[in-house]
PDB file of N, CA and C in Angstrom:
ATOM      1  N   MET A  39       0.525  -7.981   7.189  1.00 86.00           N
ATOM      2  CA  MET A  39       0.685  -6.541   7.082  1.00 86.00           C
ATOM      3  C   MET A  39       1.398  -6.050   8.344  1.00 86.00           C
ATOM      4  N   ASN A  40       2.444  -5.291   8.161  1.00 85.00           N
ATOM      5  CA  ASN A  40       3.218  -4.796   9.297  1.00 85.00           C
ATOM      6  C   ASN A  40       2.461  -3.755  10.103  1.00 85.00           C
ATOM      7  N   GLU A  41       1.677  -2.914   9.438  1.00 80.00           N
ATOM      8  CA  GLU A  41       0.901  -1.880  10.111  1.00 80.00           C
ATOM      9  C   GLU A  41      -0.560  -2.014   9.684  1.00 80.00           C
ATOM     10  N   PRO A  42      -1.391  -2.721  10.485  1.00 88.00           N
ATOM     11  CA  PRO A  42      -2.789  -2.947  10.114  1.00 88.00           C
ATOM     12  C   PRO A  42      -3.538  -1.637   9.876  1.00 88.00           C
ATOM     13  N   ARG A  43      -4.391  -1.632   8.830  1.00 92.00           N
ATOM     14  CA  ARG A  43      -5.153  -0.428   8.493  1.00 92.00           C
ATOM     15  C   ARG A  43      -6.265  -0.778   7.525  1.00 92.00           C
ATOM     16  N   TRP A  44      -7.154   0.174   7.301  1.00 95.00           N
ATOM     17  CA  TRP A  44      -8.241   0.019   6.341  1.00 95.00           C
ATOM     18  C   TRP A  44      -8.441   1.327   5.603  1.00 95.00           C
ATOM     19  N   MET A  45      -9.348   1.339   4.621  1.00 96.00           N
ATOM     20  CA  MET A  45      -9.580   2.500   3.746  1.00 96.00           C
ATOM     21  C   MET A  45      -8.298   2.886   3.019  1.00 96.00           C
ATOM     22  N   LEU A  46      -7.604   1.888   2.477  1.00 96.00           N
ATOM     23  CA  LEU A  46      -6.308   2.106   1.845  1.00 96.00           C
ATOM     24  C   LEU A  46      -6.381   1.876   0.342  1.00 96.00           C
ATOM     25  N   ALA A  47      -5.346   2.288  -0.356  1.00 96.00           N
ATOM     26  CA  ALA A  47      -5.204   2.012  -1.791  1.00 96.00           C
ATOM     27  C   ALA A  47      -4.483   0.690  -1.944  1.00 96.00           C
ATOM     28  N   SER A  48      -4.927  -0.122  -2.894  1.00 95.00           N
ATOM     29  CA  SER A  48      -4.239  -1.394  -3.119  1.00 95.00           C
ATOM     30  C   SER A  48      -4.379  -1.821  -4.575  1.00 95.00           C
ATOM     31  N   THR A  49      -3.427  -2.622  -4.995  1.00 94.00           N
ATOM     32  CA  THR A  49      -3.472  -3.237  -6.315  1.00 94.00           C
ATOM     33  C   THR A  49      -2.499  -4.405  -6.319  1.00 94.00           C
ATOM     34  N   SER A  50      -2.555  -5.209  -7.353  1.00 93.00           N
ATOM     35  CA  SER A  50      -1.621  -6.322  -7.454  1.00 93.00           C
ATOM     36  C   SER A  50      -1.124  -6.442  -8.884  1.00 93.00           C
ATOM     37  N   PHE A  51       0.054  -7.044  -9.018  1.00 90.00           N
ATOM     38  CA  PHE A  51       0.661  -7.293 -10.312  1.00 90.00           C
ATOM     39  C   PHE A  51       1.452  -8.584 -10.187  1.00 90.00           C
ATOM     40  N   LYS A  52       1.059  -9.566 -10.983  1.00 91.00           N
ATOM     41  CA  LYS A  52       1.660 -10.902 -10.912  1.00 91.00           C
ATOM     42  C   LYS A  52       1.536 -11.432  -9.486  1.00 91.00           C
ATOM     43  N   ASN A  53       2.651 -11.657  -8.782  1.00 94.00           N
ATOM     44  CA  ASN A  53       2.586 -12.231  -7.437  1.00 94.00           C
ATOM     45  C   ASN A  53       2.852 -11.219  -6.327  1.00 94.00           C
ATOM     46  N   ILE A  54       2.734  -9.926  -6.635  1.00 94.00           N
ATOM     47  CA  ILE A  54       2.985  -8.879  -5.642  1.00 94.00           C
ATOM     48  C   ILE A  54       1.745  -8.010  -5.478  1.00 94.00           C
ATOM     49  N   ALA A  55       1.371  -7.783  -4.230  1.00 95.00           N
ATOM     50  CA  ALA A  55       0.282  -6.863  -3.906  1.00 95.00           C
ATOM     51  C   ALA A  55       0.883  -5.664  -3.172  1.00 95.00           C
ATOM     52  N   ILE A  56       0.373  -4.478  -3.451  1.00 96.00           N
ATOM     53  CA  ILE A  56       0.871  -3.270  -2.795  1.00 96.00           C
ATOM     54  C   ILE A  56      -0.295  -2.583  -2.090  1.00 96.00           C
ATOM     55  N   PHE A  57      -0.025  -2.105  -0.876  1.00 96.00           N
ATOM     56  CA  PHE A  57      -1.010  -1.438  -0.036  1.00 96.00           C
ATOM     57  C   PHE A  57      -0.431  -0.094   0.404  1.00 96.00           C
ATOM     58  N   ALA A  58      -1.203   0.982   0.244  1.00 96.00           N
ATOM     59  CA  ALA A  58      -0.681   2.316   0.547  1.00 96.00           C
ATOM     60  C   ALA A  58      -1.697   3.151   1.311  1.00 96.00           C
ATOM     61  N   GLY A  59      -1.179   3.908   2.279  1.00 96.00           N
ATOM     62  CA  GLY A  59      -2.023   4.829   3.030  1.00 96.00           C
ATOM     63  C   GLY A  59      -3.040   4.101   3.885  1.00 96.00           C
ATOM     64  N   GLY A  60      -4.185   4.762   4.115  1.00 96.00           N
ATOM     65  CA  GLY A  60      -5.253   4.187   4.913  1.00 96.00           C
ATOM     66  C   GLY A  60      -5.338   4.804   6.291  1.00 96.00           C
ATOM     67  N   ILE A  61      -6.144   4.176   7.136  1.00 97.00           N
ATOM     68  CA  ILE A  61      -6.366   4.658   8.493  1.00 97.00           C
ATOM     69  C   ILE A  61      -5.976   3.555   9.465  1.00 97.00           C
ATOM     70  N   ASP A  62      -5.209   3.916  10.509  1.00 94.00           N
ATOM     71  CA  ASP A  62      -4.814   2.908  11.491  1.00 94.00           C
ATOM     72  C   ASP A  62      -5.912   2.728  12.539  1.00 94.00           C
ATOM     73  N   GLN A  63      -5.654   1.884  13.530  1.00 93.00           N
ATOM     74  CA  GLN A  63      -6.652   1.553  14.538  1.00 93.00           C
ATOM     75  C   GLN A  63      -7.071   2.741  15.397  1.00 93.00           C
ATOM     76  N   SER A  64      -6.226   3.767  15.488  1.00 95.00           N
ATOM     77  CA  SER A  64      -6.566   4.950  16.289  1.00 95.00           C
ATOM     78  C   SER A  64      -7.241   6.038  15.462  1.00 95.00           C
ATOM     79  N   GLY A  65      -7.399   5.814  14.145  1.00 95.00           N
ATOM     80  CA  GLY A  65      -8.035   6.793  13.266  1.00 95.00           C
ATOM     81  C   GLY A  65      -7.074   7.727  12.555  1.00 95.00           C
ATOM     82  N   LYS A  66      -5.780   7.529  12.749  1.00 96.00           N
ATOM     83  CA  LYS A  66      -4.764   8.364  12.104  1.00 96.00           C
ATOM     84  C   LYS A  66      -4.626   7.982  10.628  1.00 96.00           C
ATOM     85  N   VAL A  67      -4.606   8.991   9.749  1.00 97.00           N
ATOM     86  CA  VAL A  67      -4.402   8.756   8.315  1.00 97.00           C
ATOM     87  C   VAL A  67      -2.913   8.499   8.104  1.00 97.00           C
ATOM     88  N   MET A  68      -2.611   7.447   7.332  1.00 96.00           N
ATOM     89  CA  MET A  68      -1.234   6.973   7.208  1.00 96.00           C
ATOM     90  C   MET A  68      -0.610   7.256   5.841  1.00 96.00           C
ATOM     91  N   HIS A  69       0.718   7.246   5.812  1.00 95.00           N
ATOM     92  CA  HIS A  69       1.459   7.415   4.555  1.00 95.00           C
ATOM     93  C   HIS A  69       2.327   6.187   4.247  1.00 95.00           C
ATOM     94  N   VAL A  70       2.136   5.118   5.007  1.00 95.00           N
ATOM     95  CA  VAL A  70       2.923   3.896   4.877  1.00 95.00           C
ATOM     96  C   VAL A  70       2.563   3.141   3.590  1.00 95.00           C
ATOM     97  N   VAL A  71       3.577   2.562   2.941  1.00 96.00           N
ATOM     98  CA  VAL A  71       3.380   1.716   1.757  1.00 96.00           C
ATOM     99  C   VAL A  71       4.083   0.383   2.018  1.00 96.00           C
ATOM    100  N   GLU A  72       3.358  -0.720   1.770  1.00 96.00           N
ATOM    101  CA  GLU A  72       3.925  -2.042   1.964  1.00 96.00           C
ATOM    102  C   GLU A  72       3.573  -2.932   0.780  1.00 96.00           C
ATOM    103  N   SER A  73       4.426  -3.910   0.531  1.00 96.00           N
ATOM    104  CA  SER A  73       4.123  -4.893  -0.509  1.00 96.00           C
ATOM    105  C   SER A  73       4.129  -6.284   0.107  1.00 96.00           C
ATOM    106  N   TYR A  74       3.362  -7.174  -0.511  1.00 96.00           N
ATOM    107  CA  TYR A  74       3.304  -8.572  -0.090  1.00 96.00           C
ATOM    108  C   TYR A  74       3.638  -9.448  -1.285  1.00 96.00           C
ATOM    109  N   HIS A  75       4.611 -10.314  -1.120  1.00 97.00           N
ATOM    110  CA  HIS A  75       5.032 -11.234  -2.182  1.00 97.00           C
ATOM    111  C   HIS A  75       4.400 -12.591  -1.884  1.00 97.00           C
ATOM    112  N   SER A  76       3.401 -12.977  -2.659  1.00 96.00           N
ATOM    113  CA  SER A  76       2.613 -14.176  -2.345  1.00 96.00           C
ATOM    114  C   SER A  76       3.375 -15.485  -2.502  1.00 96.00           C
ATOM    115  N   GLU A  77       4.371 -15.548  -3.364  1.00 96.00           N
ATOM    116  CA  GLU A  77       5.107 -16.798  -3.546  1.00 96.00           C
ATOM    117  C   GLU A  77       5.987 -17.150  -2.363  1.00 96.00           C
ATOM    118  N   ILE A  78       6.525 -16.129  -1.689  1.00 96.00           N
ATOM    119  CA  ILE A  78       7.405 -16.408  -0.549  1.00 96.00           C
ATOM    120  C   ILE A  78       6.781 -15.993   0.783  1.00 96.00           C
ATOM    121  N   GLY A  79       5.598 -15.349   0.735  1.00 95.00           N
ATOM    122  CA  GLY A  79       4.862 -15.006   1.948  1.00 95.00           C
ATOM    123  C   GLY A  79       5.512 -13.958   2.819  1.00 95.00           C
ATOM    124  N   THR A  80       6.144 -12.955   2.197  1.00 96.00           N
ATOM    125  CA  THR A  80       6.821 -11.921   2.983  1.00 96.00           C
ATOM    126  C   THR A  80       6.270 -10.527   2.692  1.00 96.00           C
ATOM    127  N   TRP A  81       6.341  -9.679   3.717  1.00 96.00           N
ATOM    128  CA  TRP A  81       5.962  -8.271   3.612  1.00 96.00           C
ATOM    129  C   TRP A  81       7.227  -7.429   3.518  1.00 96.00           C
ATOM    130  N   LYS A  82       7.146  -6.313   2.780  1.00 95.00           N
ATOM    131  CA  LYS A  82       8.271  -5.390   2.654  1.00 95.00           C
ATOM    132  C   LYS A  82       7.735  -3.967   2.778  1.00 95.00           C
ATOM    133  N   THR A  83       8.399  -3.143   3.576  1.00 95.00           N
ATOM    134  CA  THR A  83       8.042  -1.730   3.677  1.00 95.00           C
ATOM    135  C   THR A  83       8.712  -0.982   2.540  1.00 95.00           C
ATOM    136  N   LEU A  84       7.932  -0.187   1.814  1.00 95.00           N
ATOM    137  CA  LEU A  84       8.426   0.582   0.669  1.00 95.00           C
ATOM    138  C   LEU A  84       8.509   2.061   1.055  1.00 95.00           C
ATOM    139  N   PRO A  85       9.098   2.915   0.210  1.00 95.00           N
ATOM    140  CA  PRO A  85       9.137   4.349   0.527  1.00 95.00           C
ATOM    141  C   PRO A  85       7.720   4.897   0.754  1.00 95.00           C
ATOM    142  N   CYS A  86       7.605   5.765   1.733  1.00 95.00           N
ATOM    143  CA  CYS A  86       6.304   6.331   2.123  1.00 95.00           C
ATOM    144  C   CYS A  86       5.726   7.251   1.052  1.00 95.00           C
ATOM    145  N   LEU A  87       4.412   7.409   1.108  1.00 95.00           N
ATOM    146  CA  LEU A  87       3.746   8.397   0.267  1.00 95.00           C
ATOM    147  C   LEU A  87       4.213   9.795   0.667  1.00 95.00           C
ATOM    148  N   ILE A  88       4.132  10.748  -0.236  1.00 94.00           N
ATOM    149  CA  ILE A  88       4.542  12.122   0.056  1.00 94.00           C
ATOM    150  C   ILE A  88       3.676  12.725   1.160  1.00 94.00           C
ATOM    151  N   LYS A  89       2.379  12.370   1.146  1.00 95.00           N
ATOM    152  CA  LYS A  89       1.480  12.819   2.208  1.00 95.00           C
ATOM    153  C   LYS A  89       0.516  11.679   2.532  1.00 95.00           C
ATOM    154  N   PRO A  90      -0.065  11.679   3.735  1.00 95.00           N
ATOM    155  CA  PRO A  90      -1.003  10.618   4.100  1.00 95.00           C
ATOM    156  C   PRO A  90      -2.255  10.638   3.220  1.00 95.00           C
ATOM    157  N   TRP A  91      -2.767   9.446   2.904  1.00 94.00           N
ATOM    158  CA  TRP A  91      -3.974   9.307   2.080  1.00 94.00           C
ATOM    159  C   TRP A  91      -4.917   8.286   2.686  1.00 94.00           C
ATOM    160  N   LYS A  92      -6.212   8.504   2.485  1.00 95.00           N
ATOM    161  CA  LYS A  92      -7.228   7.513   2.816  1.00 95.00           C
ATOM    162  C   LYS A  92      -8.282   7.540   1.720  1.00 95.00           C
ATOM    163  N   LEU A  93      -9.094   6.500   1.663  1.00 93.00           N
ATOM    164  CA  LEU A  93     -10.180   6.418   0.674  1.00 93.00           C
ATOM    165  C   LEU A  93      -9.688   6.700  -0.736  1.00 93.00           C
ATOM    166  N   SER A  94      -8.571   6.087  -1.104  1.00 94.00           N
ATOM    167  CA  SER A  94      -7.998   6.281  -2.436  1.00 94.00           C
ATOM    168  C   SER A  94      -7.932   4.938  -3.169  1.00 94.00           C
ATOM    169  N   SER A  95      -7.488   4.973  -4.405  1.00 94.00           N
ATOM    170  CA  SER A  95      -7.354   3.768  -5.217  1.00 94.00           C
ATOM    171  C   SER A  95      -5.913   3.622  -5.673  1.00 94.00           C
ATOM    172  N   GLY A  96      -5.524   2.379  -5.934  1.00 94.00           N
ATOM    173  CA  GLY A  96      -4.186   2.115  -6.436  1.00 94.00           C
ATOM    174  C   GLY A  96      -4.256   1.440  -7.791  1.00 94.00           C
ATOM    175  N   VAL A  97      -3.258   1.714  -8.628  1.00 93.00           N
ATOM    176  CA  VAL A  97      -3.214   1.121  -9.961  1.00 93.00           C
ATOM    177  C   VAL A  97      -1.759   0.971 -10.402  1.00 93.00           C
ATOM    178  N   PHE A  98      -1.458  -0.122 -11.135  1.00 89.00           N
ATOM    179  CA  PHE A  98      -0.179  -0.267 -11.812  1.00 89.00           C
ATOM    180  C   PHE A  98      -0.354   0.229 -13.236  1.00 89.00           C
ATOM    181  N   MET A  99       0.539   1.094 -13.676  1.00 91.00           N
ATOM    182  CA  MET A  99       0.498   1.585 -15.048  1.00 91.00           C
ATOM    183  C   MET A  99       1.930   1.845 -15.492  1.00 91.00           C
ATOM    184  N   ASP A 100       2.290   1.320 -16.633  1.00 91.00           N
ATOM    185  CA  ASP A 100       3.639   1.504 -17.184  1.00 91.00           C
ATOM    186  C   ASP A 100       4.723   1.103 -16.176  1.00 91.00           C
ATOM    187  N   GLY A 101       4.481   0.024 -15.425  1.00 85.00           N
ATOM    188  CA  GLY A 101       5.464  -0.493 -14.478  1.00 85.00           C
ATOM    189  C   GLY A 101       5.593   0.287 -13.195  1.00 85.00           C
ATOM    190  N   LYS A 102       4.679   1.212 -12.921  1.00 89.00           N
ATOM    191  CA  LYS A 102       4.724   2.016 -11.690  1.00 89.00           C
ATOM    192  C   LYS A 102       3.412   1.876 -10.935  1.00 89.00           C
ATOM    193  N   PHE A 103       3.480   2.096  -9.614  1.00 90.00           N
ATOM    194  CA  PHE A 103       2.296   2.062  -8.753  1.00 90.00           C
ATOM    195  C   PHE A 103       1.859   3.499  -8.475  1.00 90.00           C
ATOM    196  N   TYR A 104       0.594   3.779  -8.746  1.00 92.00           N
ATOM    197  CA  TYR A 104       0.043   5.113  -8.522  1.00 92.00           C
ATOM    198  C   TYR A 104      -1.091   5.044  -7.507  1.00 92.00           C
ATOM    199  N   VAL A 105      -1.168   6.042  -6.635  1.00 93.00           N
ATOM    200  CA  VAL A 105      -2.296   6.215  -5.714  1.00 93.00           C
ATOM    201  C   VAL A 105      -3.076   7.425  -6.215  1.00 93.00           C
ATOM    202  N   ILE A 106      -4.382   7.208  -6.450  1.00 92.00           N
ATOM    203  CA  ILE A 106      -5.220   8.299  -6.967  1.00 92.00           C
ATOM    204  C   ILE A 106      -6.465   8.464  -6.111  1.00 92.00           C
TER     205      ILE A 106
END
């Protein structure tokens, strides 16, 4: 993970896991979104959330990732 955090939204689909939002080590609520591709072992930064989120859930639905 490029930006370590907890209390984040996450989900996986096939060989990709996505992590969004959460709280960083200083307690700041984050809007960062990252994906991890398990077959090649790489992280990728994705477009940020519109606003920072914590204590949320993530889900894939109809080919899209949602944070709720």
